[in-house]
PDB file of C-alpha atoms and ligand atoms in Angstrom:
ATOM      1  CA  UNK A 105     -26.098   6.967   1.307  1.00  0.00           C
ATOM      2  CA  UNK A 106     -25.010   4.214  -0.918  1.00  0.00           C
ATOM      3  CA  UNK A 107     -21.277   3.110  -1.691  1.00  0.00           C
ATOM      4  CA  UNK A 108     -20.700   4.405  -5.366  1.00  0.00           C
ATOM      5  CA  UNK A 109     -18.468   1.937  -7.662  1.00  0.00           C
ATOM      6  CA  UNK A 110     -17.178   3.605 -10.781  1.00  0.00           C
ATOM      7  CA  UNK A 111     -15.099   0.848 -12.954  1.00  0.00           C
ATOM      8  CA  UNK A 112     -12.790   1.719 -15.749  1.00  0.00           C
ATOM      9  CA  UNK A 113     -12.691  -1.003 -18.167  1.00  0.00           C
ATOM     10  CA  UNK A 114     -12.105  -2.512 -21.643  1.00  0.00           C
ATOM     11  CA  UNK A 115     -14.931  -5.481 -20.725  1.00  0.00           C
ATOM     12  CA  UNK A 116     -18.134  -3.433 -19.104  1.00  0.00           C
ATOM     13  CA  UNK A 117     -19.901  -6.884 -19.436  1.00  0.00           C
ATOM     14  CA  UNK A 118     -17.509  -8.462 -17.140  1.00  0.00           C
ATOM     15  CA  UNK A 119     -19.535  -6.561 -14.148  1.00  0.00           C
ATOM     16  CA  UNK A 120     -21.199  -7.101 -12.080  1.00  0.00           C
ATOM     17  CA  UNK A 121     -20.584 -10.547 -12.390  1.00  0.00           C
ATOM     18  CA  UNK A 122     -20.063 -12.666  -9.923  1.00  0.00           C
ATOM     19  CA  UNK A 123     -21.010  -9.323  -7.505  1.00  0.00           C
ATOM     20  CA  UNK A 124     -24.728  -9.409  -8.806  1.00  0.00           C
ATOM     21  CA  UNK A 125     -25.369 -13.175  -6.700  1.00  0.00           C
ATOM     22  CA  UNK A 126     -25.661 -13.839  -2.861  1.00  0.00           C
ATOM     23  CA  UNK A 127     -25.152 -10.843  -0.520  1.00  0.00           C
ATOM     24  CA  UNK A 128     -23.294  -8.375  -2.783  1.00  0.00           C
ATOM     25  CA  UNK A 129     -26.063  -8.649  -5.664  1.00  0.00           C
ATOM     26  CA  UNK A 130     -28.698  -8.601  -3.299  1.00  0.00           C
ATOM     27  CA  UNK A 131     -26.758  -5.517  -1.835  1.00  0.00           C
ATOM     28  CA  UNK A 132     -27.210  -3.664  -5.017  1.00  0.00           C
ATOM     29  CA  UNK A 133     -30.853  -4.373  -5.963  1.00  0.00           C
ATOM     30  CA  UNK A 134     -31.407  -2.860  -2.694  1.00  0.00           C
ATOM     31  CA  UNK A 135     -29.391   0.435  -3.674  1.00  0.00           C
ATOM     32  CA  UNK A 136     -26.427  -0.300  -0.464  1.00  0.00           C
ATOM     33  CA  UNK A 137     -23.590  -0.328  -3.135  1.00  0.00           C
ATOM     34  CA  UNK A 138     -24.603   1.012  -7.067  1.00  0.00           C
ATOM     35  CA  UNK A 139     -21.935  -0.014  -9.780  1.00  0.00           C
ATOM     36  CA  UNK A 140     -21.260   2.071 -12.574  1.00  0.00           C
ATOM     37  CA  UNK A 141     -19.233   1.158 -15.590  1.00  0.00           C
ATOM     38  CA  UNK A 142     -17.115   3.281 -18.342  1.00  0.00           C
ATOM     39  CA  UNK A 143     -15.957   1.977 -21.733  1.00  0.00           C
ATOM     40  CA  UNK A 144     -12.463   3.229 -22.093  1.00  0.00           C
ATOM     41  CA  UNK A 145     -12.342   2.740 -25.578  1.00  0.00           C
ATOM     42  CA  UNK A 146     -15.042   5.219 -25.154  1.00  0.00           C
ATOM     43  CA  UNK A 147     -12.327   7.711 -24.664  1.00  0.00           C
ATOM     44  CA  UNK A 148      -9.947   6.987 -27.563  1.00  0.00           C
ATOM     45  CA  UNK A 149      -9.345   9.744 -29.821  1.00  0.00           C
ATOM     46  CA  UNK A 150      -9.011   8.460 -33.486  1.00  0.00           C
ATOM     47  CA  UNK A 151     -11.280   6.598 -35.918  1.00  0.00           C
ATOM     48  CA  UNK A 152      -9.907   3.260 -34.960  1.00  0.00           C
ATOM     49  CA  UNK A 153     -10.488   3.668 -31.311  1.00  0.00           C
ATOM     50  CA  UNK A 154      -6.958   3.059 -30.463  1.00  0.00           C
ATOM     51  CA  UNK A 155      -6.587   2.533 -26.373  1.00  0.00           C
ATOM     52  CA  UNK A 156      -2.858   0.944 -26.577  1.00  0.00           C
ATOM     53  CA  UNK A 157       0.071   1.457 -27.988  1.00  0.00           C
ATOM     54  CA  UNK A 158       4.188  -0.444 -28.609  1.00  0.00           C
ATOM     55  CA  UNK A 159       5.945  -0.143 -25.311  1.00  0.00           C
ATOM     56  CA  UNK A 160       8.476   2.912 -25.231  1.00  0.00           C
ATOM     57  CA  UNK A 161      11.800   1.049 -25.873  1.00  0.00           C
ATOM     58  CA  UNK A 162      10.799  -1.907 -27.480  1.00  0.00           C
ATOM     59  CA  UNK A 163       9.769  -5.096 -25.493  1.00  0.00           C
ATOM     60  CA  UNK A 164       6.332  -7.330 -25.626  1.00  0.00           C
ATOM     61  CA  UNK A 165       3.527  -6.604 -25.295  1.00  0.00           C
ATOM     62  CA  UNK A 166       1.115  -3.435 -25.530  1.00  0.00           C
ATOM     63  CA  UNK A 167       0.414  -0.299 -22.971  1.00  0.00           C
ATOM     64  CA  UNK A 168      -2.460   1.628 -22.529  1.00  0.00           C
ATOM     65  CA  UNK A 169      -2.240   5.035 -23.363  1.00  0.00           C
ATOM     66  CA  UNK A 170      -2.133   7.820 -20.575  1.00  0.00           C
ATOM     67  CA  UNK A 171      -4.243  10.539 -22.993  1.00  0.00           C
ATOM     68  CA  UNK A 172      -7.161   7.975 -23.332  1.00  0.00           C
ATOM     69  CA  UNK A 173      -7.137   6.547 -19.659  1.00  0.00           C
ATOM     70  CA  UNK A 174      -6.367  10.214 -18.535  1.00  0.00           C
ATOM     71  CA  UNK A 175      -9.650  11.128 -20.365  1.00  0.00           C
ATOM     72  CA  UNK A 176     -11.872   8.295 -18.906  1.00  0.00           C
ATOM     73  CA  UNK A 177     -10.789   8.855 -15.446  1.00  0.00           C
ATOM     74  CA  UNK A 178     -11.476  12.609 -16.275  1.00  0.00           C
ATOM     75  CA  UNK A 179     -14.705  11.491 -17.251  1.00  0.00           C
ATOM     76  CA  UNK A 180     -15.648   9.539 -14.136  1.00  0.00           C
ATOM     77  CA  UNK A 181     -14.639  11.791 -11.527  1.00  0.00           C
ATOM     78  CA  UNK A 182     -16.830  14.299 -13.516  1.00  0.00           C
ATOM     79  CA  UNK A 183     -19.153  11.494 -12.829  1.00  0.00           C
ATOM     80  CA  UNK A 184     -19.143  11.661  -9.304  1.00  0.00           C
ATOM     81  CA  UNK A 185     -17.943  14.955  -8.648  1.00  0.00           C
ATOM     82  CA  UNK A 186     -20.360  15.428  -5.340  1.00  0.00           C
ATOM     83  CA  UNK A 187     -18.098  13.742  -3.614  1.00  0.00           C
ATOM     84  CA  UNK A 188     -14.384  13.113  -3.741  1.00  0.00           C
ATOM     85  CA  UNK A 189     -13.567   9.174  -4.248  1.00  0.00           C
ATOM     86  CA  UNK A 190     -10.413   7.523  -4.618  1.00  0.00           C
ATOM     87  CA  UNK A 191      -9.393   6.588  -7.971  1.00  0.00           C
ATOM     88  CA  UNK A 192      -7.702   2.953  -7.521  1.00  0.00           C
ATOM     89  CA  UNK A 193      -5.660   1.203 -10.577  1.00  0.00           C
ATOM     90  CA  UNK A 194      -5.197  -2.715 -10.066  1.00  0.00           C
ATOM     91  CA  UNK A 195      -1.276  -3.816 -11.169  1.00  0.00           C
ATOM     92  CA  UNK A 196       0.826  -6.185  -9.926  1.00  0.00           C
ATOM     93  CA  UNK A 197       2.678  -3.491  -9.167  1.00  0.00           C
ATOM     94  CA  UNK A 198       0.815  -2.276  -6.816  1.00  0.00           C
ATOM     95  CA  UNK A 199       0.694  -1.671  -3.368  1.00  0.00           C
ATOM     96  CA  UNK A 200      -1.032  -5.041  -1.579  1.00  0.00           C
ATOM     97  CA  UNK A 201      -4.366  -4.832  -0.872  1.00  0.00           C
ATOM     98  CA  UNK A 202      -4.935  -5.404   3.112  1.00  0.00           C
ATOM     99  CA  UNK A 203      -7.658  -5.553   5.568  1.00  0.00           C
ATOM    100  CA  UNK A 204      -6.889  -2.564   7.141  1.00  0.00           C
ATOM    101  CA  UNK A 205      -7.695  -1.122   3.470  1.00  0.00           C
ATOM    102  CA  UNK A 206     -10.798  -2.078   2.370  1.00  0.00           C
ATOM    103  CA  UNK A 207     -12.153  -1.636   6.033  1.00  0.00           C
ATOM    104  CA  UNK A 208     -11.097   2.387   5.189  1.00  0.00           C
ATOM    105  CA  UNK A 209     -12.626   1.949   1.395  1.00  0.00           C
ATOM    106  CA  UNK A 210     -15.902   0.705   2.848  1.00  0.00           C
ATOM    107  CA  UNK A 211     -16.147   3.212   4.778  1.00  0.00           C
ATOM    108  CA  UNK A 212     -16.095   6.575   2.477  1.00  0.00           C
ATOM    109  CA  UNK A 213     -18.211   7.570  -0.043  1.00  0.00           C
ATOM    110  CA  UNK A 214     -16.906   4.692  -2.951  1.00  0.00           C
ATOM    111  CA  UNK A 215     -14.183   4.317  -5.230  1.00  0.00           C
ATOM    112  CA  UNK A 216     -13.530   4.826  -8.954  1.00  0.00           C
ATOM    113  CA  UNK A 217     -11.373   1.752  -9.887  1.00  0.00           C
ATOM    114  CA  UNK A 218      -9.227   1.896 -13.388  1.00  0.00           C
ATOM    115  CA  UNK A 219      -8.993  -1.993 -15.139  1.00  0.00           C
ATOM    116  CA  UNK A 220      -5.622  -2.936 -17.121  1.00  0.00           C
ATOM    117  CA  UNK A 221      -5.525  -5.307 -19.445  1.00  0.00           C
ATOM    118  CA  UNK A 222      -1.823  -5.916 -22.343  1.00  0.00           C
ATOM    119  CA  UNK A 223       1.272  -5.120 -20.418  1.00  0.00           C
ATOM    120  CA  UNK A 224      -0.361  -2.398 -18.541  1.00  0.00           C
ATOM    121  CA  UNK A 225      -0.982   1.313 -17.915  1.00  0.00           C
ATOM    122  CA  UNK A 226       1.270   4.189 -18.882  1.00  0.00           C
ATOM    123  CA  UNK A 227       3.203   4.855 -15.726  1.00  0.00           C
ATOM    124  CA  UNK A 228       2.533   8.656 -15.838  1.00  0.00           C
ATOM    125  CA  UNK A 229      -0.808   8.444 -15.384  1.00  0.00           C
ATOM    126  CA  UNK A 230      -0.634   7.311 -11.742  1.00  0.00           C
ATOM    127  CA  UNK A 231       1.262  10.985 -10.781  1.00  0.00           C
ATOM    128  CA  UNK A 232      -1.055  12.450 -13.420  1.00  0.00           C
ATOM    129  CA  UNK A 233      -4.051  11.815 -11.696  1.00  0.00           C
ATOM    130  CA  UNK A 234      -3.084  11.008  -8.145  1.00  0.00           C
ATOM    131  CA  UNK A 235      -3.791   7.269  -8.636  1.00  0.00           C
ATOM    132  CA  UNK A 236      -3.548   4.859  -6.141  1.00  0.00           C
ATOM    133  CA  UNK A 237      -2.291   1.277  -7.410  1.00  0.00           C
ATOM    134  CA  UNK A 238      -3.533  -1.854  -5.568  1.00  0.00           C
ATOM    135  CA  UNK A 239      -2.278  -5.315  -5.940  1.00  0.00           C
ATOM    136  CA  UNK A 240      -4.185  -8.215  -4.850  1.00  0.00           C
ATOM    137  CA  UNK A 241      -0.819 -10.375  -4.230  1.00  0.00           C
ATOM    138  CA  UNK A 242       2.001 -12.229  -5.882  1.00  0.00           C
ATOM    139  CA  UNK A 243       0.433 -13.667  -8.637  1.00  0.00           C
ATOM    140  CA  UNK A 244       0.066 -11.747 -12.264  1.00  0.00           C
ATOM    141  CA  UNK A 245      -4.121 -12.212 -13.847  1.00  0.00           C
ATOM    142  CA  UNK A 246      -4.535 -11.192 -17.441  1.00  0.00           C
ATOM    143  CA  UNK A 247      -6.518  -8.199 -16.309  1.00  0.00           C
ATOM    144  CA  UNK A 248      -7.333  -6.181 -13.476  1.00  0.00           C
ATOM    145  CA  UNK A 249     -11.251  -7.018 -13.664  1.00  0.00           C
ATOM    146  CA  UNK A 250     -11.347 -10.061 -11.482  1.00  0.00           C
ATOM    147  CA  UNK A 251      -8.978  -8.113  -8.965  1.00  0.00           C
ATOM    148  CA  UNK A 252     -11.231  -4.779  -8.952  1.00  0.00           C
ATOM    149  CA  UNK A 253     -14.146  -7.989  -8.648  1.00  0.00           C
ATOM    150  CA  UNK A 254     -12.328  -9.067  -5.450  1.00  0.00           C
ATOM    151  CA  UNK A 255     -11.269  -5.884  -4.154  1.00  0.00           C
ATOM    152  CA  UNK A 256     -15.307  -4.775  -4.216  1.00  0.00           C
ATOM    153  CA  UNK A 257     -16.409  -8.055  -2.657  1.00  0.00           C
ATOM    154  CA  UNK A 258     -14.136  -7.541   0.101  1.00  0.00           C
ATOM    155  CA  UNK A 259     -15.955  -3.742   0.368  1.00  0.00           C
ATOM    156  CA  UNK A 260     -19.391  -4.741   0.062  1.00  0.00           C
ATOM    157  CA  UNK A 261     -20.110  -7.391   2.778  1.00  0.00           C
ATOM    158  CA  UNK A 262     -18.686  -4.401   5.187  1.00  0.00           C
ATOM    159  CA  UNK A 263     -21.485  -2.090   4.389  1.00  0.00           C
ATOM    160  CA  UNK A 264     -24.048  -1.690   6.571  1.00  0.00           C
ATOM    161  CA  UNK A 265     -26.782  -4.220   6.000  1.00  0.00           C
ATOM    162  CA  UNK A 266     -25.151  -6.468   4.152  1.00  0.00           C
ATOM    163  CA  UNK A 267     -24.199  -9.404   6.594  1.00  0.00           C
ATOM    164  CA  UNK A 268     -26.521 -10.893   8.472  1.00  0.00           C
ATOM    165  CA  UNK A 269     -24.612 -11.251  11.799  1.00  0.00           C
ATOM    166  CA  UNK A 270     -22.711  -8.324  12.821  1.00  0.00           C
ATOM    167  CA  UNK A 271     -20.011 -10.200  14.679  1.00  0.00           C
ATOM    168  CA  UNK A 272     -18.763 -12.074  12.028  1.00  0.00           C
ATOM    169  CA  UNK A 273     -17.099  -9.650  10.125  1.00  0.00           C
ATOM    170  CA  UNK A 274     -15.489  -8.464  13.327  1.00  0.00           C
ATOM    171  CA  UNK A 275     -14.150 -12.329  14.695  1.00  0.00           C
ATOM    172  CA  UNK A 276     -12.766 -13.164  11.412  1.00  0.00           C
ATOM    173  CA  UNK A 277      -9.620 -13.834   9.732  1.00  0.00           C
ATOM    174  CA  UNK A 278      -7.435 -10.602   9.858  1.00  0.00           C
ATOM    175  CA  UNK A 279      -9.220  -8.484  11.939  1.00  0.00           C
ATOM    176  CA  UNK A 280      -6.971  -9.360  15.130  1.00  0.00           C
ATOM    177  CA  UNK A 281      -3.976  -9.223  12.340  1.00  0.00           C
ATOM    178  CA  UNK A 282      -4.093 -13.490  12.965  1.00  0.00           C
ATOM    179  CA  UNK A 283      -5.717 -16.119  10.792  1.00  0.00           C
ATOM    180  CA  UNK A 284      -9.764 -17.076  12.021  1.00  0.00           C
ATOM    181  CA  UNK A 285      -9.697 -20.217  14.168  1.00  0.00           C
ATOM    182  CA  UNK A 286     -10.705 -23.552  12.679  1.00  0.00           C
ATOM    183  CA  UNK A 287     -14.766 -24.430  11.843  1.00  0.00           C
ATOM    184  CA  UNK A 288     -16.509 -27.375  12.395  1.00  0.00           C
ATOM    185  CA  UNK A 289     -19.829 -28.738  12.023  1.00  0.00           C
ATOM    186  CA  UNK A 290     -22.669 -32.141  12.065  1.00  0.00           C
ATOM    187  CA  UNK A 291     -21.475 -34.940  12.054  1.00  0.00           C
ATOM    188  CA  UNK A 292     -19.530 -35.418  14.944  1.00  0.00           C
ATOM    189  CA  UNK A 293     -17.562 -37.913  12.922  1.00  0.00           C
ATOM    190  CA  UNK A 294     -16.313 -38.157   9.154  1.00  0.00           C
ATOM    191  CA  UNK A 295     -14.004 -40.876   7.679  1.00  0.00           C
ATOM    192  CA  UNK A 296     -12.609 -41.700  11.215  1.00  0.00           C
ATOM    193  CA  UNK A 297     -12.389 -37.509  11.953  1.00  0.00           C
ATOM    194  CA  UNK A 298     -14.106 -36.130  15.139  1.00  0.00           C
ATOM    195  CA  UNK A 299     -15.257 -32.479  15.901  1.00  0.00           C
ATOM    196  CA  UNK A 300     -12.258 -31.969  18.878  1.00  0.00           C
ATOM    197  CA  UNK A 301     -14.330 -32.560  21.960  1.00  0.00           C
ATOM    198  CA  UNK A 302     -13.260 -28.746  23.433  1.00  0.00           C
ATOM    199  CA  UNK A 303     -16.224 -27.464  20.907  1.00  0.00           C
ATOM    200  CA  UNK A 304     -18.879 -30.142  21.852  1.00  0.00           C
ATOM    201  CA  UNK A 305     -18.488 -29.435  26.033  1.00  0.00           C
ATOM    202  CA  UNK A 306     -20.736 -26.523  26.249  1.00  0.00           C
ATOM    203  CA  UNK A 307     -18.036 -24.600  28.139  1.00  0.00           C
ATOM    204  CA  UNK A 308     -17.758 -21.017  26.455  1.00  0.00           C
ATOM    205  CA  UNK A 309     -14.384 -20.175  28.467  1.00  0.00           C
ATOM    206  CA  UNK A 310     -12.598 -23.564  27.066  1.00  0.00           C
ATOM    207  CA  UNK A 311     -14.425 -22.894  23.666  1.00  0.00           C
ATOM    208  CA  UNK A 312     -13.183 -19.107  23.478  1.00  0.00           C
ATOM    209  CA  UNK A 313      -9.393 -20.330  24.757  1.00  0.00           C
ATOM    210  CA  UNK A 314      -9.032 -23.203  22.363  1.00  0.00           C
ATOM    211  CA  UNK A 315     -10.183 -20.793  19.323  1.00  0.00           C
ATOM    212  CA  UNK A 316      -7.880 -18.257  20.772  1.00  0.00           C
ATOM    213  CA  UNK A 317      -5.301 -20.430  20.940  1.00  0.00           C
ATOM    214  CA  UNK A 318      -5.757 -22.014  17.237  1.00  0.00           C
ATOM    215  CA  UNK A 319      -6.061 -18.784  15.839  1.00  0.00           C
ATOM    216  CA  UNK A 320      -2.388 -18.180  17.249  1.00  0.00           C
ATOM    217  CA  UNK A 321      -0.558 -21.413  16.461  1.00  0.00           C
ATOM    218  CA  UNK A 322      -2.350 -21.612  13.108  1.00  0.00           C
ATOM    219  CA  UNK A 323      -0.759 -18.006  12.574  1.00  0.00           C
ATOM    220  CA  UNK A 324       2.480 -18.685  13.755  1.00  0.00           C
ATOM    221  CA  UNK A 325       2.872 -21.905  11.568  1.00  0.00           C
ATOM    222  CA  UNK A 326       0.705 -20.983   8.302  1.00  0.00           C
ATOM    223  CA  UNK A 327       1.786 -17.451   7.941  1.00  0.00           C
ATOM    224  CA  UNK A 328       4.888 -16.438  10.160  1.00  0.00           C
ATOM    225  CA  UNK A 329       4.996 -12.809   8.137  1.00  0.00           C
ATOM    226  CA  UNK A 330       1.470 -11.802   9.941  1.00  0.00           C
ATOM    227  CA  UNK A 331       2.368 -13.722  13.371  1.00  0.00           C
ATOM    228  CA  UNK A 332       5.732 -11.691  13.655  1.00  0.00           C
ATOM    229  CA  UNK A 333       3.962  -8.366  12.554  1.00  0.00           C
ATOM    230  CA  UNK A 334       0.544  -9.325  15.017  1.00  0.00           C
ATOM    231  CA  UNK A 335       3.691  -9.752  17.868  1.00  0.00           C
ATOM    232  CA  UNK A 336       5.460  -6.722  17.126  1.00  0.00           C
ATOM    233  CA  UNK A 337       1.865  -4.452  17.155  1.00  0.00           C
ATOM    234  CA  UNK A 338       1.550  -5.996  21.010  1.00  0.00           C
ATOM    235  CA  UNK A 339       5.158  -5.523  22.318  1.00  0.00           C
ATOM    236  CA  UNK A 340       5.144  -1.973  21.551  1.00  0.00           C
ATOM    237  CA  UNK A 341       7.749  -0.651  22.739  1.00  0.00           C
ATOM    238  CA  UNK A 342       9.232  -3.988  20.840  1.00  0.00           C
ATOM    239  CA  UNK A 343      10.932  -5.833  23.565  1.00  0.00           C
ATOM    240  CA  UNK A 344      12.915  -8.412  21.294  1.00  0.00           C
ATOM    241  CA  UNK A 345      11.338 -11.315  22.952  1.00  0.00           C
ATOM    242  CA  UNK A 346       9.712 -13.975  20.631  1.00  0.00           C
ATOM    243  CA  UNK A 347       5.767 -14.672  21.868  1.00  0.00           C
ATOM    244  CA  UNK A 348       5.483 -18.067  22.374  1.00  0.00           C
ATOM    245  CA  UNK A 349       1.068 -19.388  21.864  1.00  0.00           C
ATOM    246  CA  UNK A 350       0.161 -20.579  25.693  1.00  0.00           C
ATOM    247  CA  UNK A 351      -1.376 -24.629  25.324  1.00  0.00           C
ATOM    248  CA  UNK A 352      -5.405 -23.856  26.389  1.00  0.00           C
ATOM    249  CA  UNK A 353      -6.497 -26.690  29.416  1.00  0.00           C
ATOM    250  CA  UNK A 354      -7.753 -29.411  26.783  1.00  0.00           C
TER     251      UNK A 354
HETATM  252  N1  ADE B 138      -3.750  -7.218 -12.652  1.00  0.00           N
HETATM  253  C1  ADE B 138      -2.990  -8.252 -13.039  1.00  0.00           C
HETATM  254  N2  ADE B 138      -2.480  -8.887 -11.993  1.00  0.00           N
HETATM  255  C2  ADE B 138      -2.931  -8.244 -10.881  1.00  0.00           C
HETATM  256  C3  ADE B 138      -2.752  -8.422  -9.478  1.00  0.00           C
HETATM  257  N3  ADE B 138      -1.992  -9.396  -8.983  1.00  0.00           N
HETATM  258  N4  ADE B 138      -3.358  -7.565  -8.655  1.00  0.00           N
HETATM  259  C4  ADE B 138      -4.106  -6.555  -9.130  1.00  0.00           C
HETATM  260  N5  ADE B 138      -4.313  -6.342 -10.423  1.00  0.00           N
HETATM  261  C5  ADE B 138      -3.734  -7.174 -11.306  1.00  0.00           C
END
């Protein structure tokens, strides 16, 4: 059964995009994810085809109004109504999208996923249609198209058949809650840089300990916020103590 994508959207002809190359858009010419798009304007009740309107107490900007994106999500849960998918809503107010996540995502039945564009979306819309809102980090795009792109790419190369290798979706960044270990590869030197001799010795063990341990000190120095919570998931019950990374035998 494939992965059903149902995207809400202003610009249809943004999609697939950048999803219809290399493994996602072979994916989808061979039916593991199909993509689906709906026109909100589609939706918009008068002769103008009005989808936003002045924000309620003044301010800049425009907001999307909660009758016409209440109607188009109507319409694509309608859609898909074999099977019960979560309806998604990309803000920068959103809840951040994690690993953990899209491993869960790629694992139902699909998702319907509703694009922003102006200020953004109505708030009542999200209680008025049990919406989940997903923010792809810190940063604020002009839409929510490239984000729902992202969010999808992230989704596809989990499905089934998608990556060549099985293990590398499983050794990679994240997946241990720590950053992936450093890559390498021909030639041996660059501008005065060598491959660090650990990965040209042949020995597995060393190989597996120096990635192990690079994958922790890169952690602890690059992103402290997923070393401390990668520490805290081990010392359960928390024990306090700081985990120092252990030097591998060079
Ligand atoms: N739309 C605009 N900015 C966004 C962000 N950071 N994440 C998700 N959707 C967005």
């Amino acid at each position: 059964m494939s992965f059903a994508a149902t995207i809400l959207t202003l610009y249809p002809e943004m999609f697939p995009g950048p999803l219809g190359r290399s493994l996602a858009g072979r994916a989808l010419e061979e039916g593991i994810w199909s993509l689906d798009t709906v026109q909100i304007r589609d939706f918009a009740a008068d002769k103008h085809r009005t989808v936003d309107d002045t924000p309620a107490g003044g301010g800049a900007g425009m907001v999307l109004k909660v009758d016409v994106l209440a109607a188009a999500v109507d319409h694509a849960v309608a859609r898909n109504a074999l099977e019960k998918l979560p309806v998604l809503a990309m803000t920068p107010r959103g809840k951040p999208l994690s690993q953990a996540r899209v491993r869960e995502l790629a694992g139902g039945p699909g998702v319907i996923i509703l694009c922003g564009r102006f200020e953004g979306f109505d708030e009542r819309i999200f209680d008025g249609r049990e919406i989940e809102e997903v923010s792809l980090g810190d940063i604020v795009l002009s839409g929510g198209e490239p984000a729902a792109i992202m969010l999808l790419d992230a989704c596809i190369r989990l499905l089934p058949g998608v990556m060549g290798a099985p293990s590398s979706g499983s050794e990679e960044s994240f997946e241990e809650g720590l950053l992936e270990y450093p890559h390498y590869t021909r030639p041996v030197e660059w501008e005065g840089r060598t491959i660090p001799e650990v990965l040209r010795s042949g020995d597995h063990a060393r190989i597996a300990a120096w990635r192990k341990h690079q994958a922790e000190s890169d952690t602890r120095s690059r992103r402290p916020d997923l070393w401390e919570h990668h520490n805290d998931a081990r010392d359960q019950p928390a024990s306090g103590a700081r985990r120092e990374t252990k030097e591998p035998d060079q």
